[in-house]
Amino acid sequence: MHDAEPLFTPVDTKSGSASLEIADALRRAITDGILTDGQPMRQSELARNFGVSTIPVREALKQLEAEGLIAFLPHRGAVVTGLSEADILEYSDIRASLESMAAGLAMASLTRVDLARIEDAYEAFVSGTGGAQGMEQSGRLNWEFHGAIYAAAQRPRLYGMIHDLHSRLDRYIRAHLELPGRKAATDAEHFQILQACRARDGEELGRLTKQHILEAASLSLDVIRERTTP
């Protein structure tokens, strides 16, 4: 945890939301790959970093456990959880099915305001993932684009399930953006999705969404395998 200490600044203990702020900070560090798989999350150390007692830290860790980002292990305490290749493939299959469903449902009630939000999120992804910090921002900007589509479906439980899956997978699935030319290809895929939204073509949007997710997962696993091959 010592390398990560500068990431965490004291939270406002008077706001009543200290555990939420701590959970948000830790969640970002995990999904950004700064806190890595298997890394211990020592409550006393975290409490010192955030300037709080261990109570809000424990509450924050319980929330992250519910999201599948950490686990409490015997004799080790809380650690960042990792996903196996089989986990990533299974979660990606589930995510592709749920997201293609949500995308199709969204087109039945899409408003001009919804479409404007989707268009803004598309532009933000294209511009925000092109610079030096593009990889760090890619997960958030990618979710804002796809999430803007799913929000239009007005199915809060479905939206919540999809967001949970995105949180679990993001730090793995973004690996495909490391491949040469993949940024341009992803922009092009997002543009096709945007065009389907403009046409309010739910069937085509669902197909493109599913294809986009599964291809990103497959390519990301290729990158991860290459990293771990001796």
mmCIF file with all atom_site columns, C-alpha atoms in Angstrom:
data_model
loop_
_atom_site.group_PDB
_atom_site.id
_atom_site.type_symbol
_atom_site.label_atom_id
_atom_site.label_alt_id
_atom_site.label_comp_id
_atom_site.label_asym_id
_atom_site.label_entity_id
_atom_site.label_seq_id
_atom_site.pdbx_PDB_ins_code
_atom_site.Cartn_x
_atom_site.Cartn_y
_atom_site.Cartn_z
_atom_site.occupancy
_atom_site.B_iso_or_equiv
_atom_site.pdbx_formal_charge
_atom_site.auth_seq_id
_atom_site.auth_comp_id
_atom_site.auth_asym_id
_atom_site.auth_atom_id
_atom_site.pdbx_PDB_model_num
ATOM 1   C CA . MET A 1 1   ? 0.000   0.000   0.000   1.00 0.00 ? 1   MET A CA 1
ATOM 2   C CA . HIS A 1 2   ? 2.934   2.351   0.462   1.00 0.00 ? 2   HIS A CA 1
ATOM 3   C CA . ASP A 1 3   ? 3.239   3.088   -3.250  1.00 0.00 ? 3   ASP A CA 1
ATOM 4   C CA . ALA A 1 4   ? -0.454  4.010   -3.360  1.00 0.00 ? 4   ALA A CA 1
ATOM 5   C CA . GLU A 1 5   ? -0.442  6.302   -0.315  1.00 0.00 ? 5   GLU A CA 1
ATOM 6   C CA . PRO A 1 6   ? -0.160  9.582   -2.279  1.00 0.00 ? 6   PRO A CA 1
ATOM 7   C CA . LEU A 1 7   ? -3.388  8.659   -4.078  1.00 0.00 ? 7   LEU A CA 1
ATOM 8   C CA . PHE A 1 8   ? -5.485  9.009   -0.955  1.00 0.00 ? 8   PHE A CA 1
ATOM 9   C CA . THR A 1 9   ? -6.188  12.322  0.706   1.00 0.00 ? 9   THR A CA 1
ATOM 10  C CA . PRO A 1 10  ? -8.109  12.857  3.960   1.00 0.00 ? 10  PRO A CA 1
ATOM 11  C CA . VAL A 1 11  ? -11.881 12.838  3.601   1.00 0.00 ? 11  VAL A CA 1
ATOM 12  C CA . ASP A 1 12  ? -14.397 15.128  5.257   1.00 0.00 ? 12  ASP A CA 1
ATOM 13  C CA . THR A 1 13  ? -15.486 13.227  8.352   1.00 0.00 ? 13  THR A CA 1
ATOM 14  C CA . LYS A 1 14  ? -18.233 15.781  9.061   1.00 0.00 ? 14  LYS A CA 1
ATOM 15  C CA . SER A 1 15  ? -20.100 15.178  5.814   1.00 0.00 ? 15  SER A CA 1
ATOM 16  C CA . GLY A 1 16  ? -21.524 11.829  6.896   1.00 0.00 ? 16  GLY A CA 1
ATOM 17  C CA . SER A 1 17  ? -20.369 10.234  3.657   1.00 0.00 ? 17  SER A CA 1
ATOM 18  C CA . ALA A 1 18  ? -16.795 9.301   4.555   1.00 0.00 ? 18  ALA A CA 1
ATOM 19  C CA . SER A 1 19  ? -17.307 5.610   3.736   1.00 0.00 ? 19  SER A CA 1
ATOM 20  C CA . LEU A 1 20  ? -18.760 6.507   0.318   1.00 0.00 ? 20  LEU A CA 1
ATOM 21  C CA . GLU A 1 21  ? -15.818 8.810   -0.468  1.00 0.00 ? 21  GLU A CA 1
ATOM 22  C CA . ILE A 1 22  ? -13.335 6.155   0.615   1.00 0.00 ? 22  ILE A CA 1
ATOM 23  C CA . ALA A 1 23  ? -15.099 3.490   -1.462  1.00 0.00 ? 23  ALA A CA 1
ATOM 24  C CA . ASP A 1 24  ? -15.045 5.799   -4.509  1.00 0.00 ? 24  ASP A CA 1
ATOM 25  C CA . ALA A 1 25  ? -11.322 6.511   -4.114  1.00 0.00 ? 25  ALA A CA 1
ATOM 26  C CA . LEU A 1 26  ? -10.425 2.841   -3.687  1.00 0.00 ? 26  LEU A CA 1
ATOM 27  C CA . ARG A 1 27  ? -12.725 1.788   -6.533  1.00 0.00 ? 27  ARG A CA 1
ATOM 28  C CA . ARG A 1 28  ? -10.991 4.229   -8.899  1.00 0.00 ? 28  ARG A CA 1
ATOM 29  C CA . ALA A 1 29  ? -7.562  2.999   -7.819  1.00 0.00 ? 29  ALA A CA 1
ATOM 30  C CA . ILE A 1 30  ? -8.585  -0.615  -8.460  1.00 0.00 ? 30  ILE A CA 1
ATOM 31  C CA . THR A 1 31  ? -10.315 -0.054  -11.788 1.00 0.00 ? 31  THR A CA 1
ATOM 32  C CA . ASP A 1 32  ? -7.404  2.117   -12.968 1.00 0.00 ? 32  ASP A CA 1
ATOM 33  C CA . GLY A 1 33  ? -5.020  -0.744  -12.163 1.00 0.00 ? 33  GLY A CA 1
ATOM 34  C CA . ILE A 1 34  ? -3.122  1.225   -9.527  1.00 0.00 ? 34  ILE A CA 1
ATOM 35  C CA . LEU A 1 35  ? -4.113  -1.228  -6.820  1.00 0.00 ? 35  LEU A CA 1
ATOM 36  C CA . THR A 1 36  ? -3.374  -4.579  -8.409  1.00 0.00 ? 36  THR A CA 1
ATOM 37  C CA . ASP A 1 37  ? -4.751  -8.106  -8.070  1.00 0.00 ? 37  ASP A CA 1
ATOM 38  C CA . GLY A 1 38  ? -3.838  -9.665  -4.736  1.00 0.00 ? 38  GLY A CA 1
ATOM 39  C CA . GLN A 1 39  ? -2.714  -6.391  -3.160  1.00 0.00 ? 39  GLN A CA 1
ATOM 40  C CA . PRO A 1 40  ? -3.562  -6.200  0.579   1.00 0.00 ? 40  PRO A CA 1
ATOM 41  C CA . MET A 1 41  ? -5.936  -3.510  1.820   1.00 0.00 ? 41  MET A CA 1
ATOM 42  C CA . ARG A 1 42  ? -4.866  -2.960  5.423   1.00 0.00 ? 42  ARG A CA 1
ATOM 43  C CA . GLN A 1 43  ? -7.602  -1.154  7.307   1.00 0.00 ? 43  GLN A CA 1
ATOM 44  C CA . SER A 1 44  ? -5.338  0.655   9.780   1.00 0.00 ? 44  SER A CA 1
ATOM 45  C CA . GLU A 1 45  ? -3.118  1.930   6.984   1.00 0.00 ? 45  GLU A CA 1
ATOM 46  C CA . LEU A 1 46  ? -6.081  3.085   4.911   1.00 0.00 ? 46  LEU A CA 1
ATOM 47  C CA . ALA A 1 47  ? -7.632  4.790   7.950   1.00 0.00 ? 47  ALA A CA 1
ATOM 48  C CA . ARG A 1 48  ? -4.406  6.714   8.489   1.00 0.00 ? 48  ARG A CA 1
ATOM 49  C CA . ASN A 1 49  ? -4.239  7.738   4.824   1.00 0.00 ? 49  ASN A CA 1
ATOM 50  C CA . PHE A 1 50  ? -7.838  8.953   4.751   1.00 0.00 ? 50  PHE A CA 1
ATOM 51  C CA . GLY A 1 51  ? -7.642  10.586  8.184   1.00 0.00 ? 51  GLY A CA 1
ATOM 52  C CA . VAL A 1 52  ? -10.507 8.551   9.650   1.00 0.00 ? 52  VAL A CA 1
ATOM 53  C CA . SER A 1 53  ? -11.168 5.726   12.083  1.00 0.00 ? 53  SER A CA 1
ATOM 54  C CA . THR A 1 54  ? -11.303 2.169   10.819  1.00 0.00 ? 54  THR A CA 1
ATOM 55  C CA . ILE A 1 55  ? -15.134 2.168   10.912  1.00 0.00 ? 55  ILE A CA 1
ATOM 56  C CA . PRO A 1 56  ? -15.769 4.022   7.586   1.00 0.00 ? 56  PRO A CA 1
ATOM 57  C CA . VAL A 1 57  ? -12.866 2.119   6.025   1.00 0.00 ? 57  VAL A CA 1
ATOM 58  C CA . ARG A 1 58  ? -14.476 -1.181  7.015   1.00 0.00 ? 58  ARG A CA 1
ATOM 59  C CA . GLU A 1 59  ? -17.813 -0.007  5.591   1.00 0.00 ? 59  GLU A CA 1
ATOM 60  C CA . ALA A 1 60  ? -16.128 1.007   2.331   1.00 0.00 ? 60  ALA A CA 1
ATOM 61  C CA . LEU A 1 61  ? -14.360 -2.342  2.031   1.00 0.00 ? 61  LEU A CA 1
ATOM 62  C CA . LYS A 1 62  ? -17.635 -4.188  2.616   1.00 0.00 ? 62  LYS A CA 1
ATOM 63  C CA . GLN A 1 63  ? -19.160 -2.227  -0.267  1.00 0.00 ? 63  GLN A CA 1
ATOM 64  C CA . LEU A 1 64  ? -16.245 -3.101  -2.550  1.00 0.00 ? 64  LEU A CA 1
ATOM 65  C CA . GLU A 1 65  ? -16.566 -6.739  -1.490  1.00 0.00 ? 65  GLU A CA 1
ATOM 66  C CA . ALA A 1 66  ? -20.225 -6.674  -2.574  1.00 0.00 ? 66  ALA A CA 1
ATOM 67  C CA . GLU A 1 67  ? -19.086 -5.295  -5.946  1.00 0.00 ? 67  GLU A CA 1
ATOM 68  C CA . GLY A 1 68  ? -16.563 -8.120  -6.350  1.00 0.00 ? 68  GLY A CA 1
ATOM 69  C CA . LEU A 1 69  ? -13.530 -5.823  -6.297  1.00 0.00 ? 69  LEU A CA 1
ATOM 70  C CA . ILE A 1 70  ? -12.030 -7.110  -3.049  1.00 0.00 ? 70  ILE A CA 1
ATOM 71  C CA . ALA A 1 71  ? -12.303 -10.237 -0.903  1.00 0.00 ? 71  ALA A CA 1
ATOM 72  C CA . PHE A 1 72  ? -11.704 -10.940 2.774   1.00 0.00 ? 72  PHE A CA 1
ATOM 73  C CA . LEU A 1 73  ? -9.331  -13.889 3.089   1.00 0.00 ? 73  LEU A CA 1
ATOM 74  C CA . PRO A 1 74  ? -8.448  -15.903 6.214   1.00 0.00 ? 74  PRO A CA 1
ATOM 75  C CA . HIS A 1 75  ? -5.231  -14.685 7.872   1.00 0.00 ? 75  HIS A CA 1
ATOM 76  C CA . ARG A 1 76  ? -4.777  -12.021 5.165   1.00 0.00 ? 76  ARG A CA 1
ATOM 77  C CA . GLY A 1 77  ? -7.691  -9.648  5.538   1.00 0.00 ? 77  GLY A CA 1
ATOM 78  C CA . ALA A 1 78  ? -8.961  -7.650  2.572   1.00 0.00 ? 78  ALA A CA 1
ATOM 79  C CA . VAL A 1 79  ? -7.173  -8.040  -0.764  1.00 0.00 ? 79  VAL A CA 1
ATOM 80  C CA . VAL A 1 80  ? -7.894  -6.840  -4.297  1.00 0.00 ? 80  VAL A CA 1
ATOM 81  C CA . THR A 1 81  ? -9.518  -9.676  -6.209  1.00 0.00 ? 81  THR A CA 1
ATOM 82  C CA . GLY A 1 82  ? -8.450  -10.815 -9.630  1.00 0.00 ? 82  GLY A CA 1
ATOM 83  C CA . LEU A 1 83  ? -10.388 -12.458 -12.446 1.00 0.00 ? 83  LEU A CA 1
ATOM 84  C CA . SER A 1 84  ? -9.256  -15.567 -14.258 1.00 0.00 ? 84  SER A CA 1
ATOM 85  C CA . GLU A 1 85  ? -9.474  -15.857 -18.029 1.00 0.00 ? 85  GLU A CA 1
ATOM 86  C CA . ALA A 1 86  ? -12.578 -18.016 -17.617 1.00 0.00 ? 86  ALA A CA 1
ATOM 87  C CA . ASP A 1 87  ? -14.121 -15.356 -15.353 1.00 0.00 ? 87  ASP A CA 1
ATOM 88  C CA . ILE A 1 88  ? -13.454 -12.618 -17.890 1.00 0.00 ? 88  ILE A CA 1
ATOM 89  C CA . LEU A 1 89  ? -14.982 -14.644 -20.717 1.00 0.00 ? 89  LEU A CA 1
ATOM 90  C CA . GLU A 1 90  ? -18.077 -15.569 -18.712 1.00 0.00 ? 90  GLU A CA 1
ATOM 91  C CA . TYR A 1 91  ? -18.661 -12.048 -17.409 1.00 0.00 ? 91  TYR A CA 1
ATOM 92  C CA . SER A 1 92  ? -18.138 -10.669 -20.928 1.00 0.00 ? 92  SER A CA 1
ATOM 93  C CA . ASP A 1 93  ? -20.753 -13.042 -22.340 1.00 0.00 ? 93  ASP A CA 1
ATOM 94  C CA . ILE A 1 94  ? -23.234 -11.970 -19.663 1.00 0.00 ? 94  ILE A CA 1
ATOM 95  C CA . ARG A 1 95  ? -22.382 -8.314  -20.186 1.00 0.00 ? 95  ARG A CA 1
ATOM 96  C CA . ALA A 1 96  ? -22.828 -8.591  -23.965 1.00 0.00 ? 96  ALA A CA 1
ATOM 97  C CA . SER A 1 97  ? -26.274 -10.130 -23.550 1.00 0.00 ? 97  SER A CA 1
ATOM 98  C CA . LEU A 1 98  ? -27.482 -7.594  -20.994 1.00 0.00 ? 98  LEU A CA 1
ATOM 99  C CA . GLU A 1 99  ? -26.066 -4.589  -22.841 1.00 0.00 ? 99  GLU A CA 1
ATOM 100 C CA . SER A 1 100 ? -27.488 -5.604  -26.199 1.00 0.00 ? 100 SER A CA 1
ATOM 101 C CA . MET A 1 101 ? -30.874 -6.011  -24.486 1.00 0.00 ? 101 MET A CA 1
ATOM 102 C CA . ALA A 1 102 ? -30.638 -2.596  -22.808 1.00 0.00 ? 102 ALA A CA 1
ATOM 103 C CA . ALA A 1 103 ? -29.552 -0.945  -26.049 1.00 0.00 ? 103 ALA A CA 1
ATOM 104 C CA . GLY A 1 104 ? -32.563 -2.360  -27.899 1.00 0.00 ? 104 GLY A CA 1
ATOM 105 C CA . LEU A 1 105 ? -34.959 -1.292  -25.142 1.00 0.00 ? 105 LEU A CA 1
ATOM 106 C CA . ALA A 1 106 ? -33.512 2.223   -25.128 1.00 0.00 ? 106 ALA A CA 1
ATOM 107 C CA . MET A 1 107 ? -34.433 2.806   -28.759 1.00 0.00 ? 107 MET A CA 1
ATOM 108 C CA . ALA A 1 108 ? -38.130 2.328   -28.032 1.00 0.00 ? 108 ALA A CA 1
ATOM 109 C CA . SER A 1 109 ? -38.264 5.476   -25.898 1.00 0.00 ? 109 SER A CA 1
ATOM 110 C CA . LEU A 1 110 ? -35.199 7.471   -26.990 1.00 0.00 ? 110 LEU A CA 1
ATOM 111 C CA . THR A 1 111 ? -35.725 11.240  -26.711 1.00 0.00 ? 111 THR A CA 1
ATOM 112 C CA . ARG A 1 112 ? -33.802 14.097  -28.290 1.00 0.00 ? 112 ARG A CA 1
ATOM 113 C CA . VAL A 1 113 ? -32.265 14.845  -24.900 1.00 0.00 ? 113 VAL A CA 1
ATOM 114 C CA . ASP A 1 114 ? -31.144 11.212  -24.574 1.00 0.00 ? 114 ASP A CA 1
ATOM 115 C CA . LEU A 1 115 ? -29.581 11.315  -28.029 1.00 0.00 ? 115 LEU A CA 1
ATOM 116 C CA . ALA A 1 116 ? -27.795 14.584  -27.259 1.00 0.00 ? 116 ALA A CA 1
ATOM 117 C CA . ARG A 1 117 ? -26.257 12.994  -24.151 1.00 0.00 ? 117 ARG A CA 1
ATOM 118 C CA . ILE A 1 118 ? -25.107 9.987   -26.173 1.00 0.00 ? 118 ILE A CA 1
ATOM 119 C CA . GLU A 1 119 ? -23.569 12.250  -28.833 1.00 0.00 ? 119 GLU A CA 1
ATOM 120 C CA . ASP A 1 120 ? -21.762 14.329  -26.196 1.00 0.00 ? 120 ASP A CA 1
ATOM 121 C CA . ALA A 1 121 ? -20.425 11.173  -24.561 1.00 0.00 ? 121 ALA A CA 1
ATOM 122 C CA . TYR A 1 122 ? -19.215 9.883   -27.934 1.00 0.00 ? 122 TYR A CA 1
ATOM 123 C CA . GLU A 1 123 ? -17.286 13.107  -28.584 1.00 0.00 ? 123 GLU A CA 1
ATOM 124 C CA . ALA A 1 124 ? -15.838 13.008  -25.055 1.00 0.00 ? 124 ALA A CA 1
ATOM 125 C CA . PHE A 1 125 ? -14.541 9.468   -25.604 1.00 0.00 ? 125 PHE A CA 1
ATOM 126 C CA . VAL A 1 126 ? -12.948 10.286  -28.946 1.00 0.00 ? 126 VAL A CA 1
ATOM 127 C CA . SER A 1 127 ? -11.161 13.379  -27.631 1.00 0.00 ? 127 SER A CA 1
ATOM 128 C CA . GLY A 1 128 ? -10.450 12.135  -24.107 1.00 0.00 ? 128 GLY A CA 1
ATOM 129 C CA . THR A 1 129 ? -8.792  8.834   -25.002 1.00 0.00 ? 129 THR A CA 1
ATOM 130 C CA . GLY A 1 130 ? -6.326  10.225  -27.507 1.00 0.00 ? 130 GLY A CA 1
ATOM 131 C CA . GLY A 1 131 ? -3.756  11.890  -25.264 1.00 0.00 ? 131 GLY A CA 1
ATOM 132 C CA . ALA A 1 132 ? -1.129  10.747  -22.793 1.00 0.00 ? 132 ALA A CA 1
ATOM 133 C CA . GLN A 1 133 ? -3.749  9.999   -20.157 1.00 0.00 ? 133 GLN A CA 1
ATOM 134 C CA . GLY A 1 134 ? -6.125  8.362   -22.598 1.00 0.00 ? 134 GLY A CA 1
ATOM 135 C CA . MET A 1 135 ? -5.721  4.879   -21.166 1.00 0.00 ? 135 MET A CA 1
ATOM 136 C CA . GLU A 1 136 ? -6.432  6.067   -17.635 1.00 0.00 ? 136 GLU A CA 1
ATOM 137 C CA . GLN A 1 137 ? -9.607  7.832   -18.737 1.00 0.00 ? 137 GLN A CA 1
ATOM 138 C CA . SER A 1 138 ? -10.797 5.206   -21.180 1.00 0.00 ? 138 SER A CA 1
ATOM 139 C CA . GLY A 1 139 ? -12.801 3.156   -18.702 1.00 0.00 ? 139 GLY A CA 1
ATOM 140 C CA . ARG A 1 140 ? -14.780 6.101   -17.363 1.00 0.00 ? 140 ARG A CA 1
ATOM 141 C CA . LEU A 1 141 ? -15.355 7.658   -20.789 1.00 0.00 ? 141 LEU A CA 1
ATOM 142 C CA . ASN A 1 142 ? -16.324 4.329   -22.331 1.00 0.00 ? 142 ASN A CA 1
ATOM 143 C CA . TRP A 1 143 ? -18.893 3.759   -19.593 1.00 0.00 ? 143 TRP A CA 1
ATOM 144 C CA . GLU A 1 144 ? -20.293 7.276   -19.997 1.00 0.00 ? 144 GLU A CA 1
ATOM 145 C CA . PHE A 1 145 ? -20.892 6.606   -23.701 1.00 0.00 ? 145 PHE A CA 1
ATOM 146 C CA . HIS A 1 146 ? -22.474 3.179   -23.348 1.00 0.00 ? 146 HIS A CA 1
ATOM 147 C CA . GLY A 1 147 ? -24.158 4.084   -20.066 1.00 0.00 ? 147 GLY A CA 1
ATOM 148 C CA . ALA A 1 148 ? -25.879 7.061   -21.701 1.00 0.00 ? 148 ALA A CA 1
ATOM 149 C CA . ILE A 1 149 ? -27.546 4.621   -24.097 1.00 0.00 ? 149 ILE A CA 1
ATOM 150 C CA . TYR A 1 150 ? -28.626 2.190   -21.382 1.00 0.00 ? 150 TYR A CA 1
ATOM 151 C CA . ALA A 1 151 ? -29.958 4.976   -19.156 1.00 0.00 ? 151 ALA A CA 1
ATOM 152 C CA . ALA A 1 152 ? -32.426 5.834   -21.910 1.00 0.00 ? 152 ALA A CA 1
ATOM 153 C CA . ALA A 1 153 ? -34.028 2.400   -21.473 1.00 0.00 ? 153 ALA A CA 1
ATOM 154 C CA . GLN A 1 154 ? -35.322 3.543   -18.069 1.00 0.00 ? 154 GLN A CA 1
ATOM 155 C CA . ARG A 1 155 ? -34.681 0.131   -16.526 1.00 0.00 ? 155 ARG A CA 1
ATOM 156 C CA . PRO A 1 156 ? -32.768 0.982   -13.320 1.00 0.00 ? 156 PRO A CA 1
ATOM 157 C CA . ARG A 1 157 ? -32.212 -2.622  -12.194 1.00 0.00 ? 157 ARG A CA 1
ATOM 158 C CA . LEU A 1 158 ? -30.861 -3.630  -15.588 1.00 0.00 ? 158 LEU A CA 1
ATOM 159 C CA . TYR A 1 159 ? -28.695 -0.511  -15.644 1.00 0.00 ? 159 TYR A CA 1
ATOM 160 C CA . GLY A 1 160 ? -27.327 -1.349  -12.187 1.00 0.00 ? 160 GLY A CA 1
ATOM 161 C CA . MET A 1 161 ? -26.456 -4.921  -13.184 1.00 0.00 ? 161 MET A CA 1
ATOM 162 C CA . ILE A 1 162 ? -24.615 -3.681  -16.278 1.00 0.00 ? 162 ILE A CA 1
ATOM 163 C CA . HIS A 1 163 ? -22.729 -1.047  -14.291 1.00 0.00 ? 163 HIS A CA 1
ATOM 164 C CA . ASP A 1 164 ? -21.650 -3.690  -11.773 1.00 0.00 ? 164 ASP A CA 1
ATOM 165 C CA . LEU A 1 165 ? -20.285 -5.889  -14.557 1.00 0.00 ? 165 LEU A CA 1
ATOM 166 C CA . HIS A 1 166 ? -18.464 -2.928  -16.080 1.00 0.00 ? 166 HIS A CA 1
ATOM 167 C CA . SER A 1 167 ? -16.805 -2.191  -12.717 1.00 0.00 ? 167 SER A CA 1
ATOM 168 C CA . ARG A 1 168 ? -15.633 -5.786  -12.394 1.00 0.00 ? 168 ARG A CA 1
ATOM 169 C CA . LEU A 1 169 ? -14.268 -6.037  -15.934 1.00 0.00 ? 169 LEU A CA 1
ATOM 170 C CA . ASP A 1 170 ? -12.992 -2.592  -16.846 1.00 0.00 ? 170 ASP A CA 1
ATOM 171 C CA . ARG A 1 171 ? -9.393  -2.949  -15.692 1.00 0.00 ? 171 ARG A CA 1
ATOM 172 C CA . TYR A 1 172 ? -9.042  -6.057  -17.861 1.00 0.00 ? 172 TYR A CA 1
ATOM 173 C CA . ILE A 1 173 ? -11.109 -5.198  -20.917 1.00 0.00 ? 173 ILE A CA 1
ATOM 174 C CA . ARG A 1 174 ? -9.417  -1.865  -21.611 1.00 0.00 ? 174 ARG A CA 1
ATOM 175 C CA . ALA A 1 175 ? -6.188  -3.747  -22.442 1.00 0.00 ? 175 ALA A CA 1
ATOM 176 C CA . HIS A 1 176 ? -7.207  -3.976  -26.117 1.00 0.00 ? 176 HIS A CA 1
ATOM 177 C CA . LEU A 1 177 ? -6.603  -0.225  -26.464 1.00 0.00 ? 177 LEU A CA 1
ATOM 178 C CA . GLU A 1 178 ? -2.865  -0.918  -26.121 1.00 0.00 ? 178 GLU A CA 1
ATOM 179 C CA . LEU A 1 179 ? -2.854  -2.585  -29.548 1.00 0.00 ? 179 LEU A CA 1
ATOM 180 C CA . PRO A 1 180 ? -1.634  -0.462  -32.480 1.00 0.00 ? 180 PRO A CA 1
ATOM 181 C CA . GLY A 1 181 ? -4.590  1.038   -34.342 1.00 0.00 ? 181 GLY A CA 1
ATOM 182 C CA . ARG A 1 182 ? -7.122  -0.154  -31.801 1.00 0.00 ? 182 ARG A CA 1
ATOM 183 C CA . LYS A 1 183 ? -8.023  3.366   -30.634 1.00 0.00 ? 183 LYS A CA 1
ATOM 184 C CA . ALA A 1 184 ? -9.132  4.284   -34.178 1.00 0.00 ? 184 ALA A CA 1
ATOM 185 C CA . ALA A 1 185 ? -11.004 1.001   -34.545 1.00 0.00 ? 185 ALA A CA 1
ATOM 186 C CA . THR A 1 186 ? -12.829 1.576   -31.244 1.00 0.00 ? 186 THR A CA 1
ATOM 187 C CA . ASP A 1 187 ? -13.772 5.101   -32.300 1.00 0.00 ? 187 ASP A CA 1
ATOM 188 C CA . ALA A 1 188 ? -15.169 3.684   -35.534 1.00 0.00 ? 188 ALA A CA 1
ATOM 189 C CA . GLU A 1 189 ? -17.170 1.023   -33.662 1.00 0.00 ? 189 GLU A CA 1
ATOM 190 C CA . HIS A 1 190 ? -18.562 3.677   -31.328 1.00 0.00 ? 190 HIS A CA 1
ATOM 191 C CA . PHE A 1 191 ? -19.523 5.784   -34.337 1.00 0.00 ? 191 PHE A CA 1
ATOM 192 C CA . GLN A 1 192 ? -21.453 2.850   -35.825 1.00 0.00 ? 192 GLN A CA 1
ATOM 193 C CA . ILE A 1 193 ? -23.260 2.461   -32.509 1.00 0.00 ? 193 ILE A CA 1
ATOM 194 C CA . LEU A 1 194 ? -24.012 6.181   -32.483 1.00 0.00 ? 194 LEU A CA 1
ATOM 195 C CA . GLN A 1 195 ? -25.402 5.993   -36.008 1.00 0.00 ? 195 GLN A CA 1
ATOM 196 C CA . ALA A 1 196 ? -27.696 3.139   -34.991 1.00 0.00 ? 196 ALA A CA 1
ATOM 197 C CA . CYS A 1 197 ? -28.928 5.325   -32.115 1.00 0.00 ? 197 CYS A CA 1
ATOM 198 C CA . ARG A 1 198 ? -29.608 8.188   -34.511 1.00 0.00 ? 198 ARG A CA 1
ATOM 199 C CA . ALA A 1 199 ? -31.584 5.804   -36.713 1.00 0.00 ? 199 ALA A CA 1
ATOM 200 C CA . ARG A 1 200 ? -33.335 4.391   -33.625 1.00 0.00 ? 200 ARG A CA 1
ATOM 201 C CA . ASP A 1 201 ? -32.567 0.930   -34.965 1.00 0.00 ? 201 ASP A CA 1
ATOM 202 C CA . GLY A 1 202 ? -32.742 -1.237  -31.846 1.00 0.00 ? 202 GLY A CA 1
ATOM 203 C CA . GLU A 1 203 ? -31.976 -4.504  -33.627 1.00 0.00 ? 203 GLU A CA 1
ATOM 204 C CA . GLU A 1 204 ? -28.841 -3.161  -35.309 1.00 0.00 ? 204 GLU A CA 1
ATOM 205 C CA . LEU A 1 205 ? -27.762 -1.393  -32.145 1.00 0.00 ? 205 LEU A CA 1
ATOM 206 C CA . GLY A 1 206 ? -28.079 -4.599  -30.141 1.00 0.00 ? 206 GLY A CA 1
ATOM 207 C CA . ARG A 1 207 ? -26.038 -6.511  -32.717 1.00 0.00 ? 207 ARG A CA 1
ATOM 208 C CA . LEU A 1 208 ? -23.291 -3.878  -32.855 1.00 0.00 ? 208 LEU A CA 1
ATOM 209 C CA . THR A 1 209 ? -23.152 -3.608  -29.070 1.00 0.00 ? 209 THR A CA 1
ATOM 210 C CA . LYS A 1 210 ? -22.748 -7.343  -28.568 1.00 0.00 ? 210 LYS A CA 1
ATOM 211 C CA . GLN A 1 211 ? -20.097 -7.592  -31.279 1.00 0.00 ? 211 GLN A CA 1
ATOM 212 C CA . HIS A 1 212 ? -18.200 -4.608  -29.843 1.00 0.00 ? 212 HIS A CA 1
ATOM 213 C CA . ILE A 1 213 ? -18.078 -6.054  -26.325 1.00 0.00 ? 213 ILE A CA 1
ATOM 214 C CA . LEU A 1 214 ? -17.057 -9.568  -27.306 1.00 0.00 ? 214 LEU A CA 1
ATOM 215 C CA . GLU A 1 215 ? -14.342 -8.377  -29.687 1.00 0.00 ? 215 GLU A CA 1
ATOM 216 C CA . ALA A 1 216 ? -12.872 -6.059  -27.045 1.00 0.00 ? 216 ALA A CA 1
ATOM 217 C CA . ALA A 1 217 ? -12.851 -8.927  -24.543 1.00 0.00 ? 217 ALA A CA 1
ATOM 218 C CA . SER A 1 218 ? -11.151 -11.321 -26.969 1.00 0.00 ? 218 SER A CA 1
ATOM 219 C CA . LEU A 1 219 ? -8.463  -8.814  -27.961 1.00 0.00 ? 219 LEU A CA 1
ATOM 220 C CA . SER A 1 220 ? -7.877  -7.777  -24.349 1.00 0.00 ? 220 SER A CA 1
ATOM 221 C CA . LEU A 1 221 ? -7.314  -11.388 -23.331 1.00 0.00 ? 221 LEU A CA 1
ATOM 222 C CA . ASP A 1 222 ? -4.737  -11.698 -26.125 1.00 0.00 ? 222 ASP A CA 1
ATOM 223 C CA . VAL A 1 223 ? -2.887  -8.706  -24.644 1.00 0.00 ? 223 VAL A CA 1
ATOM 224 C CA . ILE A 1 224 ? -3.106  -10.093 -21.109 1.00 0.00 ? 224 ILE A CA 1
ATOM 225 C CA . ARG A 1 225 ? -1.790  -13.504 -22.235 1.00 0.00 ? 225 ARG A CA 1
ATOM 226 C CA . GLU A 1 226 ? 1.126   -11.843 -23.989 1.00 0.00 ? 226 GLU A CA 1
ATOM 227 C CA . ARG A 1 227 ? 1.983   -9.874  -20.835 1.00 0.00 ? 227 ARG A CA 1
ATOM 228 C CA . THR A 1 228 ? 2.042   -13.002 -18.693 1.00 0.00 ? 228 THR A CA 1
ATOM 229 C CA . THR A 1 229 ? 3.871   -15.298 -21.146 1.00 0.00 ? 229 THR A CA 1
ATOM 230 C CA . PRO A 1 230 ? 7.490   -15.820 -19.985 1.00 0.00 ? 230 PRO A CA 1
#
